[in-house]
Coordinates of C-alpha atoms in Angstrom, one line a residue:
Chain A
M1 CA -18.4 24.6 -12.6
K2 CA -20.3 21.7 -14.2
Q3 CA -17.1 20.6 -16.0
F4 CA -15.1 20.8 -12.8
F5 CA -17.5 18.5 -11.0
I6 CA -17.5 16.0 -13.8
L7 CA -13.6 16.0 -13.7
L8 CA -13.7 15.7 -9.9
L9 CA -16.1 12.7 -10.1
G10 CA -13.9 11.1 -12.8
G11 CA -10.8 11.6 -10.7
L12 CA -12.3 10.2 -7.5
L13 CA -13.6 7.3 -9.5
L14 CA -10.1 6.5 -10.7
V15 CA -8.8 6.6 -7.2
L16 CA -11.6 4.2 -6.2
I17 CA -10.6 1.8 -9.0
Q18 CA -7.0 2.0 -7.8
A19 CA -7.9 1.2 -4.2
M20 CA -10.3 -1.7 -5.1
P21 CA -9.4 -5.0 -3.5
W22 CA -8.5 -6.7 -6.8
N23 CA -6.8 -9.5 -4.8
Y24 CA -10.3 -11.1 -4.4
I25 CA -10.2 -11.9 -8.1
G26 CA -6.4 -12.5 -8.6
P27 CA -3.4 -11.4 -6.6
R28 CA -1.4 -10.6 -9.7
V29 CA -3.5 -7.7 -11.0
V30 CA -1.1 -5.0 -12.0
Q31 CA -1.2 -1.8 -9.9
L32 CA -1.2 1.2 -12.1
N33 CA -1.3 4.8 -11.0
L34 CA -4.3 5.8 -13.1
S35 CA -4.9 9.1 -11.3
F36 CA -1.4 10.3 -12.4
V37 CA -2.4 9.9 -16.0
F38 CA -5.5 11.8 -15.2
V39 CA -3.4 14.7 -13.7
I40 CA -1.4 14.8 -16.9
F41 CA -4.6 14.8 -18.9
L42 CA -5.9 17.8 -16.8
A43 CA -2.6 19.7 -17.4
L44 CA -2.8 19.1 -21.2
Y45 CA -6.5 19.5 -21.8
H46 CA -8.1 21.3 -18.9
P47 CA -5.5 23.7 -17.5
S48 CA -7.9 25.7 -15.3
I49 CA -7.5 26.8 -11.7
G50 CA -9.8 24.0 -10.6
S51 CA -7.5 21.5 -12.2
W52 CA -4.6 22.6 -9.9
F53 CA -6.9 21.9 -6.9
L54 CA -7.9 18.6 -8.5
A55 CA -4.3 17.5 -8.9
F56 CA -3.7 18.3 -5.2
L57 CA -6.9 16.6 -4.1
L58 CA -6.3 13.4 -6.0
G59 CA -2.8 13.2 -4.5
Y60 CA -4.1 13.8 -1.0
T61 CA -6.8 11.2 -1.4
L62 CA -4.3 8.6 -2.6
D63 CA -2.0 9.5 0.3
T64 CA -4.8 8.9 2.7
L65 CA -5.8 5.5 1.2
S66 CA -2.2 4.3 0.9
G67 CA 0.8 4.1 3.2
T68 CA 2.9 6.9 1.6
P69 CA 3.7 9.9 3.8
A70 CA 0.8 12.5 3.5
G71 CA 1.7 15.4 1.3
L72 CA 4.1 13.5 -1.0
L73 CA 1.7 12.5 -3.8
P74 CA 0.0 16.0 -4.0
L75 CA 3.5 17.4 -4.3
I76 CA 4.4 15.0 -7.1
N77 CA 1.1 15.7 -8.9
L78 CA 1.6 19.4 -8.7
I79 CA 5.2 19.2 -9.9
A80 CA 4.1 17.2 -12.9
F81 CA 1.3 19.6 -13.6
S82 CA 3.6 22.6 -13.3
F83 CA 6.2 21.0 -15.5
I84 CA 3.6 20.5 -18.3
R85 CA 2.3 24.0 -18.0
V86 CA 5.9 25.5 -18.2
A87 CA 7.1 23.0 -20.8
R88 CA 4.2 23.8 -23.1
R89 CA 5.6 27.3 -23.7
I90 CA 8.6 25.8 -25.4
I91 CA 7.6 22.2 -26.4
L92 CA 4.7 21.3 -28.5
F93 CA 2.6 18.4 -27.0
E94 CA 0.0 18.4 -29.8
S95 CA 0.5 15.0 -31.2
L96 CA -0.6 11.8 -29.5
L97 CA 2.9 10.4 -29.7
S98 CA 4.5 13.3 -27.9
Q99 CA 1.9 13.1 -25.2
T100 CA 2.5 9.4 -24.8
V101 CA 6.3 10.0 -24.5
L102 CA 5.5 12.8 -21.9
V103 CA 3.4 10.3 -19.8
F104 CA 6.2 7.8 -19.9
A105 CA 8.9 10.3 -18.9
L106 CA 6.8 11.9 -16.1
S107 CA 5.7 8.6 -14.7
F108 CA 9.2 7.3 -14.7
S109 CA 10.6 10.5 -13.0
S110 CA 7.8 10.7 -10.5
D111 CA 8.3 7.0 -9.5
L112 CA 12.0 7.6 -9.1
F113 CA 11.4 10.7 -7.0
L114 CA 8.9 8.8 -4.8
L115 CA 11.3 5.8 -4.4
T116 CA 14.2 8.1 -3.5
I117 CA 12.3 10.3 -1.1
T118 CA 10.7 7.4 0.8
K119 CA 14.2 5.6 0.9
I120 CA 12.8 2.6 -0.9
A121 CA 15.5 3.0 -3.5
S122 CA 18.2 2.7 -0.8
S123 CA 17.3 -0.9 -0.1
Y124 CA 17.7 -1.8 -3.8
T125 CA 20.2 -1.0 -6.4
Y126 CA 18.7 1.4 -9.0
G127 CA 19.5 -1.2 -11.7
S128 CA 17.1 -3.8 -10.1
I129 CA 14.2 -1.4 -9.8
L130 CA 14.8 0.2 -13.2
K131 CA 13.1 -2.7 -15.0
D132 CA 10.0 -2.3 -12.8
L133 CA 9.9 1.5 -13.3
I134 CA 10.2 1.2 -17.1
A135 CA 7.4 -1.5 -17.2
H136 CA 5.1 0.6 -15.1
S137 CA 5.7 3.8 -17.0
F138 CA 5.3 2.0 -20.3
L139 CA 1.9 0.5 -19.3
L140 CA 0.7 4.0 -18.1
A141 CA 1.9 5.5 -21.4
A142 CA 0.0 2.8 -23.4
L143 CA -3.1 3.4 -21.3
S144 CA -3.0 7.2 -21.9
V145 CA -3.5 6.7 -25.7
P146 CA -7.2 5.7 -25.5
L147 CA -7.8 8.4 -22.8
F148 CA -6.1 11.2 -24.8
A149 CA -7.2 10.2 -28.3
P150 CA -10.8 11.4 -28.2
F151 CA -9.7 14.9 -26.9
N152 CA -6.6 15.2 -29.1
K153 CA -8.5 16.7 -32.0
R154 CA -9.8 19.6 -29.9
V155 CA -6.4 20.8 -28.9
R156 CA -5.3 24.2 -30.3
Y157 CA -1.9 25.5 -29.5
K158 CA -2.2 28.8 -27.7
G159 CA 1.4 29.6 -26.9
P160 CA 3.8 31.9 -28.8
V161 CA 4.6 31.0 -32.4
F162 CA 8.3 30.4 -33.0
K163 CA 9.6 31.1 -36.5
Chain B
M1 CA -3.5 44.9 -7.3
P2 CA -6.4 42.8 -8.6
S3 CA -4.9 42.8 -12.1
F4 CA -1.6 41.5 -10.6
F5 CA -3.5 38.6 -9.1
R6 CA -5.4 37.9 -12.3
K7 CA -2.2 38.0 -14.3
H8 CA -0.3 35.6 -12.1
Q9 CA -3.2 33.6 -10.7
N10 CA -1.8 30.3 -12.0
L11 CA 1.6 30.9 -10.5
L12 CA 0.1 32.0 -7.2
I13 CA -2.2 29.0 -6.9
A14 CA 0.6 26.6 -7.9
S15 CA 2.9 28.1 -5.3
F16 CA 0.2 28.0 -2.6
L17 CA -0.6 24.4 -3.3
I18 CA 3.0 23.3 -3.4
V19 CA 3.7 25.0 -0.1
L20 CA 0.6 23.4 1.3
A21 CA 1.7 19.9 0.1
L22 CA 5.2 20.5 1.6
S23 CA 3.8 21.6 4.9
I24 CA 1.5 18.6 5.1
Y25 CA 4.5 16.4 4.2
S26 CA 6.8 18.0 6.8
S27 CA 4.2 17.9 9.5
N28 CA 3.7 14.2 9.0
L29 CA 7.4 13.4 9.3
V30 CA 7.0 13.5 13.1
P31 CA 5.0 10.4 14.2
N32 CA 1.5 11.4 15.1
D33 CA -1.2 9.3 16.8
N34 CA -4.1 11.1 15.2
I35 CA -5.1 11.0 11.6
S36 CA -5.9 14.5 10.2
F37 CA -9.5 15.7 10.0
F38 CA -9.5 15.6 6.2
G39 CA -7.8 12.2 6.2
R40 CA -10.6 10.9 8.4
I41 CA -13.2 12.4 6.1
T42 CA -11.6 10.9 3.0
L43 CA -11.4 7.4 4.7
N44 CA -15.1 7.7 5.8
I45 CA -16.2 8.7 2.3
Y46 CA -14.3 5.9 0.6
S47 CA -15.3 3.2 3.1
P48 CA -18.9 2.4 1.9
P49 CA -18.2 2.1 -1.8
L50 CA -15.0 0.0 -1.1
Q51 CA -17.0 -2.2 1.2
A52 CA -19.7 -2.7 -1.5
I53 CA -17.1 -3.4 -4.2
A54 CA -15.2 -5.9 -1.9
F55 CA -18.5 -7.7 -1.3
I56 CA -19.3 -7.8 -5.0
L57 CA -15.8 -9.0 -6.0
K58 CA -15.9 -11.6 -3.3
E59 CA -19.3 -12.9 -4.5
V60 CA -18.1 -13.1 -8.1
R61 CA -15.0 -15.0 -6.9
N62 CA -17.2 -17.4 -4.8
L63 CA -19.6 -17.9 -7.7
W64 CA -16.7 -18.8 -10.0
F65 CA -15.0 -21.2 -7.5
D66 CA -18.1 -22.7 -5.9
Y67 CA -20.2 -23.4 -9.0
I68 CA -18.2 -23.1 -12.2
F69 CA -14.6 -24.0 -11.5
L70 CA -15.1 -27.4 -9.7
L71 CA -12.5 -29.5 -11.5
G72 CA -10.4 -31.6 -9.2
V73 CA -12.6 -30.9 -6.2
Q74 CA -13.0 -34.5 -5.3
K75 CA -9.2 -35.1 -5.3
K76 CA -8.7 -32.0 -3.2
N77 CA -11.4 -33.2 -0.8
L78 CA -9.6 -36.4 -0.2
E79 CA -6.4 -34.6 0.4
L80 CA -8.1 -32.2 2.8
Q81 CA -9.7 -35.1 4.7
K82 CA -6.3 -36.7 5.2
S83 CA -4.7 -33.5 6.4
T84 CA -7.7 -32.9 8.7
D85 CA -7.2 -36.3 10.3
L86 CA -3.6 -35.5 10.8
L87 CA -4.4 -32.1 12.3
V88 CA -7.0 -33.6 14.7
E89 CA -4.4 -36.0 15.9
Q90 CA -1.8 -33.2 16.3
N91 CA -4.4 -31.1 18.1
M92 CA -5.0 -33.8 20.7
R93 CA -1.3 -34.0 21.4
M94 CA -1.1 -30.2 21.7
K95 CA -3.9 -30.2 24.2
E96 CA -2.0 -32.7 26.3
V97 CA 1.1 -30.5 26.1
L98 CA -1.0 -27.4 27.0
L99 CA -2.5 -29.1 30.1
E100 CA 1.0 -30.3 31.1
N101 CA 2.3 -26.7 30.6
N102 CA -0.4 -25.2 32.8
R103 CA 0.3 -27.7 35.5
L104 CA 4.0 -27.0 35.4
R105 CA 3.4 -23.2 35.4
K106 CA 1.3 -23.6 38.5
L107 CA 4.1 -25.5 40.1
L108 CA 6.5 -22.7 39.2
F109 CA 4.1 -20.0 40.4
L110 CA 4.2 -18.4 37.0
K111 CA 1.4 -16.1 36.0
S112 CA -0.7 -17.9 33.4
R113 CA -0.9 -16.2 30.1
S114 CA -4.3 -14.5 29.6
S115 CA -5.8 -15.1 26.2
T116 CA -5.6 -12.0 24.0
K117 CA -8.8 -10.6 22.7
L118 CA -9.2 -10.8 18.9
V119 CA -11.5 -9.0 16.5
S120 CA -11.8 -10.1 12.9
A121 CA -12.0 -7.7 10.0
E122 CA -12.3 -7.9 6.2
I123 CA -10.0 -6.3 3.7
I124 CA -11.9 -3.7 1.7
G125 CA -9.2 -1.9 -0.1
R126 CA -5.6 -2.4 -1.1
D127 CA -2.8 0.0 -1.5
S128 CA -3.4 2.4 -4.3
V129 CA 0.2 3.3 -4.7
R130 CA 2.5 0.6 -6.0
W131 CA 5.5 1.1 -3.8
S132 CA 3.8 1.4 -0.4
K133 CA 2.2 -1.6 1.3
A134 CA -1.0 -0.9 3.2
V135 CA -4.6 -2.2 3.1
L136 CA -7.9 -0.9 4.4
I137 CA -10.1 -2.9 6.7
N138 CA -13.7 -2.6 7.6
K139 CA -13.2 -2.0 11.4
G140 CA -12.5 1.4 12.9
R141 CA -13.0 3.7 15.9
K142 CA -16.5 2.3 16.4
D143 CA -15.0 -1.1 17.1
Y144 CA -12.5 0.4 19.6
I145 CA -9.6 0.0 17.2
K146 CA -6.6 2.2 18.0
R147 CA -3.4 3.1 16.3
N148 CA -0.5 0.6 16.5
Q149 CA -2.6 -2.5 17.3
A150 CA -1.2 -5.7 15.9
V151 CA -2.9 -7.3 12.9
T152 CA -2.4 -11.0 12.2
T153 CA -3.7 -14.0 10.4
Y154 CA -3.4 -17.7 11.4
Q155 CA -0.4 -17.9 9.1
G156 CA 1.5 -15.0 10.7
I157 CA 1.6 -11.3 11.4
V158 CA 0.3 -8.9 8.8
G159 CA 1.2 -5.5 10.1
R160 CA -0.1 -2.8 12.5
I161 CA -2.9 -0.2 12.5
L162 CA -1.6 3.0 10.9
A163 CA -4.7 5.2 10.9
V164 CA -8.2 4.9 12.2
A165 CA -11.4 6.4 10.9
D166 CA -15.0 5.7 12.1
G167 CA -15.6 2.5 10.3
T168 CA -12.3 1.9 8.5
S169 CA -8.7 1.6 9.4
K170 CA -5.5 1.6 7.4
V171 CA -3.0 -1.3 8.1
L172 CA 0.6 -0.9 7.4
L173 CA 1.9 -4.3 6.2
I174 CA 5.2 -5.7 7.4
T175 CA 6.5 -5.6 3.8
D176 CA 6.3 -1.8 3.8
I177 CA 9.6 0.1 3.9
N178 CA 8.4 2.0 7.0
S179 CA 7.6 -1.2 9.0
S180 CA 10.0 -2.7 11.5
V181 CA 9.4 -5.5 14.0
D182 CA 11.8 -6.9 16.6
A183 CA 12.3 -10.6 15.9
L184 CA 14.0 -13.8 16.9
V185 CA 15.0 -16.8 14.8
Q186 CA 13.0 -19.5 16.5
R187 CA 15.6 -22.3 16.3
T188 CA 18.7 -20.4 17.5
R189 CA 17.1 -17.3 19.2
A190 CA 19.3 -15.0 17.1
R191 CA 18.0 -11.5 17.3
G192 CA 17.3 -9.0 14.6
I193 CA 14.8 -6.5 13.2
V194 CA 12.4 -7.4 10.4
E195 CA 12.0 -4.5 7.9
G196 CA 9.9 -4.3 4.8
R197 CA 11.4 -4.1 1.4
A198 CA 8.4 -2.6 -0.5
S199 CA 8.1 -5.9 -2.4
N200 CA 6.6 -9.1 -1.2
L201 CA 9.6 -9.8 1.0
C202 CA 11.1 -8.6 4.3
E203 CA 14.6 -8.4 5.5
L204 CA 15.9 -9.6 8.9
K205 CA 18.5 -6.9 9.7
Y206 CA 21.3 -6.6 12.2
V207 CA 21.8 -10.4 12.6
S208 CA 25.3 -10.9 13.7
S209 CA 27.6 -12.8 11.3
S210 CA 28.4 -15.3 14.0
D211 CA 24.7 -16.2 14.5
D212 CA 23.5 -19.5 13.0
V213 CA 20.7 -18.7 10.5
R214 CA 19.7 -21.2 7.8
L215 CA 17.2 -21.4 4.9
G216 CA 13.7 -22.3 6.1
D217 CA 14.3 -21.1 9.7
L218 CA 11.1 -19.7 11.3
V219 CA 11.3 -16.1 12.4
V220 CA 9.0 -15.1 15.2
T221 CA 8.2 -11.9 17.1
S222 CA 10.3 -11.2 20.2
G223 CA 7.6 -9.2 22.0
L224 CA 10.0 -6.3 22.5
C225 CA 8.5 -3.8 20.1
G226 CA 5.4 -3.4 22.3
I227 CA 3.0 -4.0 19.5
F228 CA 3.2 -7.7 18.7
P229 CA 3.1 -10.3 21.5
K230 CA 6.0 -12.8 21.7
G231 CA 6.1 -15.9 19.5
L232 CA 3.9 -14.9 16.6
T233 CA 5.2 -16.1 13.2
I234 CA 6.6 -13.5 10.9
G235 CA 8.0 -15.6 8.2
K236 CA 10.6 -18.1 6.9
V237 CA 14.1 -17.4 5.9
S238 CA 14.3 -17.6 2.2
R239 CA 17.9 -16.3 1.6
V240 CA 21.0 -15.9 3.7
E241 CA 24.2 -14.1 2.6
K242 CA 27.2 -13.9 4.8
S243 CA 30.0 -11.5 3.8
R244 CA 33.5 -12.3 4.9
F245 CA 34.2 -9.0 6.6
G246 CA 30.8 -7.5 7.5
L247 CA 29.4 -7.4 11.1
F248 CA 26.0 -8.5 10.0
Q249 CA 24.6 -11.1 7.6
H250 CA 22.0 -10.4 5.0
V251 CA 18.8 -12.4 5.7
E252 CA 15.7 -12.3 3.5
L253 CA 12.3 -13.5 4.7
T254 CA 9.2 -14.6 3.0
P255 CA 6.2 -13.5 5.2
G256 CA 4.2 -16.3 6.7
A257 CA 0.9 -14.6 5.8
S258 CA 0.1 -14.4 2.1
L259 CA -0.1 -10.6 2.0
N260 CA -1.2 -10.6 -1.6
K261 CA -4.2 -12.8 -1.0
L262 CA -5.4 -11.3 2.3
E263 CA -9.1 -11.4 2.8
E264 CA -9.7 -11.6 6.5
V265 CA -7.4 -10.5 9.3
C266 CA -7.5 -10.5 13.1
I267 CA -6.8 -7.4 15.2
L268 CA -5.2 -8.1 18.6
F269 CA -6.2 -6.1 21.6
P270 CA -3.3 -5.6 24.0
E271 CA -3.5 -7.5 27.3
K272 CA -4.4 -5.3 30.2

């Protein structure tokens, strides 16, 4: 329970950082979806029942603070969470490199999903937004390294062993 | 039975939450004037820390610009003095025109336009998702703010109120993909609808190919959408593309208000 509250506090703090009016300091501060990295972190390192609820709650909070249709971000978070839980049965995400690649791939796909479902992509060609998506996903993947590194040593693979 | 739940608890919880997210999403597809109970609580919880952070960031910025970063201030001062003189002179002329306008209106028995009530608000939070364009302001239900009220700055319109909590409101910017405003090109009175592009630009849609639209043309509100009064600046035309066969031309707008640097905004109260 204590661990859940610490994670909850950490998640809500990340949302607060995301929603902070950085434009008071400089309008060009890059907007990164930090809470999404946190959801991936939860799926990799704390896959408890509480984490499912946290993934939902963080998405809902972000929805409320932003202009996206309510329910969309919890859905994206839960799909990413489920994907990791299912994929872990067949793919090993033990090394930091594989986790970074995972963050990149999931961030890219979730952004693409969001853009398609909100019809933002329809007012652009996919080619023109691809550069933005890759840059954003790359930054998130780079950011995940210092977050995941301290916990990486504690991971023990608990799935079936393939020989 | 309990063993079944224990065995498949992850699957059951995941399914429940995904269905819940889908139902929230589908229920919000229909425009609704009320923000949900949980949405209001979330906004109310986040409002005080965001207000405090906005205050601190603003003070840090002011400290930097008012005391440390003072290079070139004298030069800028002189430039500002010149532009102030110019504006004072322009203002005098405008006052004359206004008085003349009022006289003529009376002559024509036209109803004089009542001044719209304004309430100023500060930006306390920006959009936390990159592709959507919304900001949080420090005025809400307590200040009699309602959904769909117009939000502007002296440079041009900013957006409309999307959701209202007790002391906070969410403003959908005109650059958001879900925003649309009925508009006119000021010079030629060509009609169109300004829609957001989820970047820092907007698009003036459905402008007929035969209409005369040029770079730098000012686009203003038409007053037909029922949210913005007529004649407010939306932005300037920054790109025009005419295809040979299409019915409409592609017109891109740069919003008049610097939406990236917003600090204070005004909320318009509709005339009664």
